[in-house]
Amino acid sequence: NDIVVRGNSPNAMLWQMAVVNIPKPNHFGSSFKKGGPVCMLNANTIAKSDFFTSAFPAQYGNANGGVFDVMLRDGNNQKREFVGQIGFNGVELGAEGPLAAGSKASYVVNYRYSTLAFMQNLGIDVGTGGATPLYQDLNFKITAPTKSKGKFSLWGMGGISSIDLLGQD
């Protein structure tokens, strides 16, 4: 997530989601850099992403180095679906489906918790001592069609993260 384009700092990278600038979409980023080792954007909720390295369209006027433009997908408005997975990036739970029976409105939501913290909570020694990366994030999107053949969307993402590099003693 420390993306460097044409020699610029990761601070020169512009992240956008649905035409809204995102200041830091990563866990463990500091005040002076945008990057971080774990992205809060969950791949299970992304519909598409565009990556620009030069000749930006006018909507990306604040970009200096590059642009990562991300769109979240709509949920399944026909039936409810659930997903659970464990991987290097985390333990994840997700759900999507119609908001109500017979409704064309849908939701998609995904929650992730740090794999190393999960294993440590189970009593498994992961070899990090007190420096276990703790993070959680949530991505969601609610979509409802309008009478004028458009759609109304409400989306959000957020996360918390911490690590104690100095140890507990």
mmCIF file of C-alpha atoms in Angstrom:
data_model
loop_
_atom_site.group_PDB
_atom_site.id
_atom_site.type_symbol
_atom_site.label_atom_id
_atom_site.label_comp_id
_atom_site.label_asym_id
_atom_site.label_seq_id
_atom_site.Cartn_x
_atom_site.Cartn_y
_atom_site.Cartn_z
ATOM 1 C CA ASN A 1 0.000 0.000 0.000
ATOM 2 C CA ASP A 2 3.011 2.292 -0.074
ATOM 3 C CA ILE A 3 2.435 2.959 -3.770
ATOM 4 C CA VAL A 4 5.104 5.102 -5.416
ATOM 5 C CA VAL A 5 4.363 6.488 -8.891
ATOM 6 C CA ARG A 6 7.073 8.222 -10.944
ATOM 7 C CA GLY A 7 9.300 8.672 -7.880
ATOM 8 C CA ASN A 8 6.703 10.531 -5.820
ATOM 9 C CA SER A 9 6.017 9.812 -2.167
ATOM 10 C CA PRO A 10 3.006 7.622 -1.261
ATOM 11 C CA ASN A 11 1.513 10.926 0.005
ATOM 12 C CA ALA A 12 1.132 11.963 -3.659
ATOM 13 C CA MET A 13 -1.304 9.095 -4.242
ATOM 14 C CA LEU A 14 -4.994 10.039 -4.422
ATOM 15 C CA TRP A 15 -7.467 7.404 -3.222
ATOM 16 C CA GLN A 16 -11.126 7.826 -4.150
ATOM 17 C CA MET A 17 -14.256 5.822 -3.535
ATOM 18 C CA ALA A 18 -17.415 6.813 -5.410
ATOM 19 C CA VAL A 19 -15.946 10.282 -6.182
ATOM 20 C CA VAL A 20 -15.065 10.902 -2.517
ATOM 21 C CA ASN A 21 -11.414 11.379 -1.547
ATOM 22 C CA ILE A 22 -10.220 8.868 1.054
ATOM 23 C CA PRO A 23 -7.341 10.210 3.178
ATOM 24 C CA LYS A 24 -5.879 6.908 4.433
ATOM 25 C CA PRO A 25 -7.455 3.604 3.403
ATOM 26 C CA ASN A 26 -4.799 1.590 5.262
ATOM 27 C CA HIS A 27 -4.116 0.212 8.712
ATOM 28 C CA PHE A 28 -0.957 1.369 10.516
ATOM 29 C CA GLY A 29 -0.485 4.524 8.431
ATOM 30 C CA SER A 30 1.133 7.470 10.186
ATOM 31 C CA SER A 31 0.404 11.196 10.058
ATOM 32 C CA PHE A 32 3.068 11.785 7.418
ATOM 33 C CA LYS A 33 2.404 8.930 5.005
ATOM 34 C CA LYS A 34 -0.618 7.456 3.298
ATOM 35 C CA GLY A 35 0.632 3.913 3.002
ATOM 36 C CA GLY A 36 0.366 1.073 5.451
ATOM 37 C CA PRO A 37 0.886 -2.678 5.337
ATOM 38 C CA VAL A 38 -2.818 -3.689 5.386
ATOM 39 C CA CYS A 39 -5.546 -2.081 3.282
ATOM 40 C CA MET A 40 -8.965 -1.458 4.860
ATOM 41 C CA LEU A 41 -10.701 -1.912 1.502
ATOM 42 C CA ASN A 42 -11.913 -5.477 1.343
ATOM 43 C CA ALA A 43 -11.621 -7.242 -2.025
ATOM 44 C CA ASN A 44 -14.947 -9.033 -1.406
ATOM 45 C CA THR A 45 -16.835 -5.731 -1.603
ATOM 46 C CA ILE A 46 -15.043 -4.095 -4.557
ATOM 47 C CA ALA A 47 -16.818 -3.960 -7.930
ATOM 48 C CA LYS A 48 -14.014 -2.308 -9.868
ATOM 49 C CA SER A 49 -10.982 -0.125 -9.482
ATOM 50 C CA ASP A 50 -9.165 2.194 -11.846
ATOM 51 C CA PHE A 51 -5.483 3.026 -11.454
ATOM 52 C CA PHE A 52 -4.073 6.097 -13.198
ATOM 53 C CA THR A 53 -0.394 7.017 -13.327
ATOM 54 C CA SER A 54 -0.603 10.118 -15.531
ATOM 55 C CA ALA A 55 -2.915 12.285 -17.632
ATOM 56 C CA PHE A 56 -5.637 12.379 -14.996
ATOM 57 C CA PRO A 57 -9.209 13.329 -15.888
ATOM 58 C CA ALA A 58 -10.379 16.611 -14.318
ATOM 59 C CA GLN A 59 -12.190 14.866 -11.441
ATOM 60 C CA TYR A 60 -8.788 13.830 -10.049
ATOM 61 C CA GLY A 61 -7.377 17.368 -9.951
ATOM 62 C CA ASN A 62 -5.781 16.913 -6.500
ATOM 63 C CA ALA A 63 -3.566 14.016 -7.579
ATOM 64 C CA ASN A 64 0.181 14.474 -7.885
ATOM 65 C CA GLY A 65 1.556 10.938 -8.223
ATOM 66 C CA GLY A 66 -1.229 8.525 -9.094
ATOM 67 C CA VAL A 67 -4.915 7.797 -8.587
ATOM 68 C CA PHE A 68 -6.626 4.697 -7.256
ATOM 69 C CA ASP A 69 -10.384 5.021 -7.854
ATOM 70 C CA VAL A 70 -12.469 2.261 -6.232
ATOM 71 C CA MET A 71 -16.184 1.434 -6.551
ATOM 72 C CA LEU A 72 -18.001 -0.911 -4.167
ATOM 73 C CA ARG A 73 -20.339 -3.463 -5.663
ATOM 74 C CA ASP A 74 -24.081 -3.728 -5.047
ATOM 75 C CA GLY A 75 -25.316 -6.637 -2.980
ATOM 76 C CA ASN A 76 -27.376 -9.509 -4.347
ATOM 77 C CA ASN A 77 -31.003 -8.301 -4.349
ATOM 78 C CA GLN A 78 -32.419 -11.787 -5.092
ATOM 79 C CA LYS A 79 -31.228 -13.923 -2.143
ATOM 80 C CA ARG A 80 -29.175 -13.731 1.025
ATOM 81 C CA GLU A 81 -25.604 -15.009 0.854
ATOM 82 C CA PHE A 82 -22.929 -15.377 3.516
ATOM 83 C CA VAL A 83 -19.181 -15.879 3.350
ATOM 84 C CA GLY A 84 -16.521 -16.689 5.891
ATOM 85 C CA GLN A 85 -12.820 -17.109 5.269
ATOM 86 C CA ILE A 86 -9.498 -17.190 7.046
ATOM 87 C CA GLY A 87 -6.405 -15.943 5.267
ATOM 88 C CA PHE A 88 -3.155 -14.107 5.790
ATOM 89 C CA ASN A 89 -4.917 -10.720 5.897
ATOM 90 C CA GLY A 90 -7.555 -11.726 8.411
ATOM 91 C CA VAL A 91 -10.562 -13.686 9.551
ATOM 92 C CA GLU A 92 -13.507 -12.403 7.516
ATOM 93 C CA LEU A 93 -17.271 -12.600 7.707
ATOM 94 C CA GLY A 94 -19.540 -11.195 5.027
ATOM 95 C CA ALA A 95 -23.212 -11.033 4.152
ATOM 96 C CA GLU A 96 -25.318 -9.657 1.340
ATOM 97 C CA GLY A 97 -28.893 -9.805 0.173
ATOM 98 C CA PRO A 98 -32.144 -7.924 -0.260
ATOM 99 C CA LEU A 99 -33.072 -5.454 2.486
ATOM 100 C CA ALA A 100 -36.587 -6.911 2.638
ATOM 101 C CA ALA A 101 -38.483 -9.733 0.964
ATOM 102 C CA GLY A 102 -39.519 -8.707 -2.547
ATOM 103 C CA SER A 103 -37.423 -5.534 -2.387
ATOM 104 C CA LYS A 104 -34.961 -4.505 -5.095
ATOM 105 C CA ALA A 105 -32.871 -2.733 -2.435
ATOM 106 C CA SER A 106 -29.765 -4.618 -1.331
ATOM 107 C CA TYR A 107 -26.890 -4.570 1.121
ATOM 108 C CA VAL A 108 -23.365 -5.969 1.218
ATOM 109 C CA VAL A 109 -21.218 -5.918 4.368
ATOM 110 C CA ASN A 110 -17.826 -7.412 5.218
ATOM 111 C CA TYR A 111 -15.974 -7.465 8.556
ATOM 112 C CA ARG A 112 -12.332 -8.500 9.028
ATOM 113 C CA TYR A 113 -10.227 -9.186 12.147
ATOM 114 C CA SER A 114 -6.445 -9.679 12.278
ATOM 115 C CA THR A 115 -5.457 -13.344 11.769
ATOM 116 C CA LEU A 116 -2.486 -13.130 14.153
ATOM 117 C CA ALA A 117 -4.586 -11.501 16.875
ATOM 118 C CA PHE A 118 -7.304 -14.146 16.356
ATOM 119 C CA MET A 119 -4.765 -16.967 16.700
ATOM 120 C CA GLN A 120 -3.216 -15.330 19.777
ATOM 121 C CA ASN A 121 -6.687 -15.035 21.362
ATOM 122 C CA LEU A 122 -7.061 -18.793 20.853
ATOM 123 C CA GLY A 123 -3.850 -19.310 22.842
ATOM 124 C CA ILE A 124 -1.631 -20.092 19.848
ATOM 125 C CA ASP A 125 1.874 -18.593 20.063
ATOM 126 C CA VAL A 126 2.378 -16.742 16.780
ATOM 127 C CA GLY A 127 5.950 -15.710 17.590
ATOM 128 C CA THR A 128 5.398 -11.969 17.684
ATOM 129 C CA GLY A 129 5.585 -11.493 21.442
ATOM 130 C CA GLY A 130 3.832 -8.278 22.400
ATOM 131 C CA ALA A 131 4.124 -6.891 18.859
ATOM 132 C CA THR A 132 1.026 -8.559 17.445
ATOM 133 C CA PRO A 133 -0.715 -6.383 14.857
ATOM 134 C CA LEU A 134 -4.308 -5.812 15.962
ATOM 135 C CA TYR A 135 -6.742 -4.509 13.383
ATOM 136 C CA GLN A 136 -10.388 -4.658 12.432
ATOM 137 C CA ASP A 137 -12.237 -3.150 9.517
ATOM 138 C CA LEU A 138 -15.742 -2.959 8.121
ATOM 139 C CA ASN A 139 -16.960 -2.166 4.572
ATOM 140 C CA PHE A 140 -20.621 -1.842 3.629
ATOM 141 C CA LYS A 141 -22.906 -0.588 0.884
ATOM 142 C CA ILE A 142 -26.692 -0.254 0.817
ATOM 143 C CA THR A 143 -28.317 0.325 -2.565
ATOM 144 C CA ALA A 144 -31.956 1.181 -3.305
ATOM 145 C CA PRO A 145 -33.413 1.802 -6.772
ATOM 146 C CA THR A 146 -35.355 5.005 -7.364
ATOM 147 C CA LYS A 147 -38.507 5.517 -9.410
ATOM 148 C CA SER A 148 -36.550 7.447 -12.058
ATOM 149 C CA LYS A 149 -34.467 4.340 -12.923
ATOM 150 C CA GLY A 150 -31.530 5.630 -10.887
ATOM 151 C CA LYS A 151 -30.288 4.369 -7.556
ATOM 152 C CA PHE A 152 -29.510 5.698 -4.111
ATOM 153 C CA SER A 153 -26.399 4.316 -2.401
ATOM 154 C CA LEU A 154 -25.081 4.644 1.120
ATOM 155 C CA TRP A 155 -21.600 3.241 1.725
ATOM 156 C CA GLY A 156 -18.964 3.334 4.381
ATOM 157 C CA MET A 157 -15.670 1.920 5.496
ATOM 158 C CA GLY A 158 -13.663 2.179 8.657
ATOM 159 C CA GLY A 159 -11.118 0.440 10.755
ATOM 160 C CA ILE A 160 -9.053 0.487 13.893
ATOM 161 C CA SER A 161 -5.507 -0.757 14.313
ATOM 162 C CA SER A 162 -2.738 -0.833 16.883
ATOM 163 C CA ILE A 163 0.580 -2.515 17.550
ATOM 164 C CA ASP A 164 2.888 -2.401 20.565
ATOM 165 C CA LEU A 165 6.386 -2.495 19.082
ATOM 166 C CA LEU A 166 8.089 -1.890 22.448
ATOM 167 C CA GLY A 167 6.624 -4.978 24.106
ATOM 168 C CA GLN A 168 4.468 -5.353 27.182
ATOM 169 C CA ASP A 169 7.283 -5.113 29.707
#
